[in-house]
Amino acid sequence: MSDQTEALRVGVIGARGRMGTEVCKAVDAAADLELVATVDEGEPLSALPDAGADVVVDFTRPDVVMDNLRWCVDQGVHVVVGTSGFTPERVGEVREWLAAKPGVGVVIAPNFGIGAVLMMQFAAKAARYFESAEIIELHHPNKVDAPSGTATHTAELIAEARAAAGLGAQPDATAQELAGARGAEVEGVRVHSIRARGHVAHQEVVFGGEGETLTVRHDSVDRVSFMPGVLLAVRKVVERPGLTHGLDSLLD
Ligand SMILES: NC(=O)C1=CN([C@@H]2O[C@H](COP(=O)(O)OP(=O)(O)OC[C@H]3O[C@@H](n4cnc5c(N)ncnc54)[C@H](OP(=O)(O)O)[C@@H]3O)[C@@H](O)[C@H]2O)C=CC1
Ligand SMILES: O=C(O)C1=N[C@H](C(=O)O)C[C@H](O)C1
C-alpha cells in the first residue's frame, strides 16, 4: 500500500486578479495541493465541482462574494474566503447557511498575513489601556472598498475590548468639521483610508493616553505575505466544519 496521501484539490475564484494570481502560483508550488479549476468573472462556478475541487478559494469583490460563497456551500464544497466586505450581518448569514450543511467548512479571514493577524491581536490587547484609538490604513489605489476589511475588523476588536473594560466614548472636541476630516466611524473608532500608488497593504493603530502614545504598525510589501496564511486555511478548512472567522484559531 502506498503511504502517499492524495493531494487536496483546489479551485480559485477571481483567479486572474492580483490575489488570485498569487494563490494559483502558491497552490501550484505546494506538493500536497493540486490546482484543478480557475474561475473569473463571466465564467461558470460549475467548473469547480466539475473538476472535483475539495476546497475553493475566493478573492473576488465584496459585491459578488456572498453569491459565490452561497453557491459553493450549497454544493458541499469547503471555502476559504479572503474577499473583504464581511460585516457582522454577513458573517451571521454564512453561519446560518452552514447550520444547514453540517459537513462543510468555511474560513473567512479579513487578512491572511501572519504579521497582520499579530498586529490585530496586539491592538486588541492594548485597547483597554488607552482612552483614544484611531486606525490609519494605506492601500494601492485599485482597491474598490474603504475602509479595508482589516481596518473594520480591527475597529470591531478594539470596540469589543473597550466595552469589556468599561471605557466610554473617546474624547474629541471637534465641533466644526469638513466632511470626512475625522475619517469614518466604525463601532466608535475612527478609521482613515489612504489610497496611493507605491502601497500594497499597510495599517497603523494609534493609541493615546495620559502623556504617551503607542503605535502598532504592519506592512505587507508584497502579496506573497498572504500566501502562508491562505495555504494554512486551505489545508485546515477540510477538517473544520462550520465557520472559522479570522486566522487566529488556525495559528494557535
Ligand atoms: N484577506 C486577505 O488577506 C486579503 C484580501 N484581499 C481582498 O481580496 C479581494 C480581491 O482583491 P484583489 O485580488 O486585489 O482584486 P482584483 O480586482 O485584482 O481581483 C478580483 C478578481 O475577481 C474577479 N471577479 C469579479 N467578479 C467575479 C465574479 N462574479 N466571479 C468570479 N470572478 C470575479 C475579477 O475579474 P475582473 O477583473 O474581470 O472583474 C478579478 O480577476 C478584495 O476584496 C481585497 O480586499 C486582498 C488581499 C489580501
Ligand atoms: O485589497 C487589498 O489589497 C487588501 N484587502 C484586505 C482588506 O480589505 O483588509 C486585506 C489587505 O489589507 C489587502
JSON list of N, CA, C and O in Angstrom, two decimals, residues 65 165 251:
[
{"chain": "A", "resi": 65, "resn": "VAL", "atom": "N", "xyz": [-19.06, 38.26, -3.61]},
{"chain": "A", "resi": 65, "resn": "VAL", "atom": "CA", "xyz": [-18.55, 37.14, -2.82]},
{"chain": "A", "resi": 65, "resn": "VAL", "atom": "C", "xyz": [-19.66, 36.33, -2.15]},
{"chain": "A", "resi": 65, "resn": "VAL", "atom": "O", "xyz": [-19.56, 35.09, -2.05]},
{"chain": "A", "resi": 165, "resn": "ALA", "atom": "N", "xyz": [-13.76, 46.63, 29.00]},
{"chain": "A", "resi": 165, "resn": "ALA", "atom": "CA", "xyz": [-13.01, 47.34, 30.05]},
{"chain": "A", "resi": 165, "resn": "ALA", "atom": "C", "xyz": [-13.82, 48.50, 30.64]},
{"chain": "A", "resi": 165, "resn": "ALA", "atom": "O", "xyz": [-13.32, 49.23, 31.51]},
{"chain": "A", "resi": 251, "resn": "LEU", "atom": "N", "xyz": [-3.87, 29.43, 13.82]},
{"chain": "A", "resi": 251, "resn": "LEU", "atom": "CA", "xyz": [-2.45, 29.62, 14.15]},
{"chain": "A", "resi": 251, "resn": "LEU", "atom": "C", "xyz": [-2.11, 29.04, 15.52]},
{"chain": "A", "resi": 251, "resn": "LEU", "atom": "O", "xyz": [-0.97, 28.69, 15.78]}
]
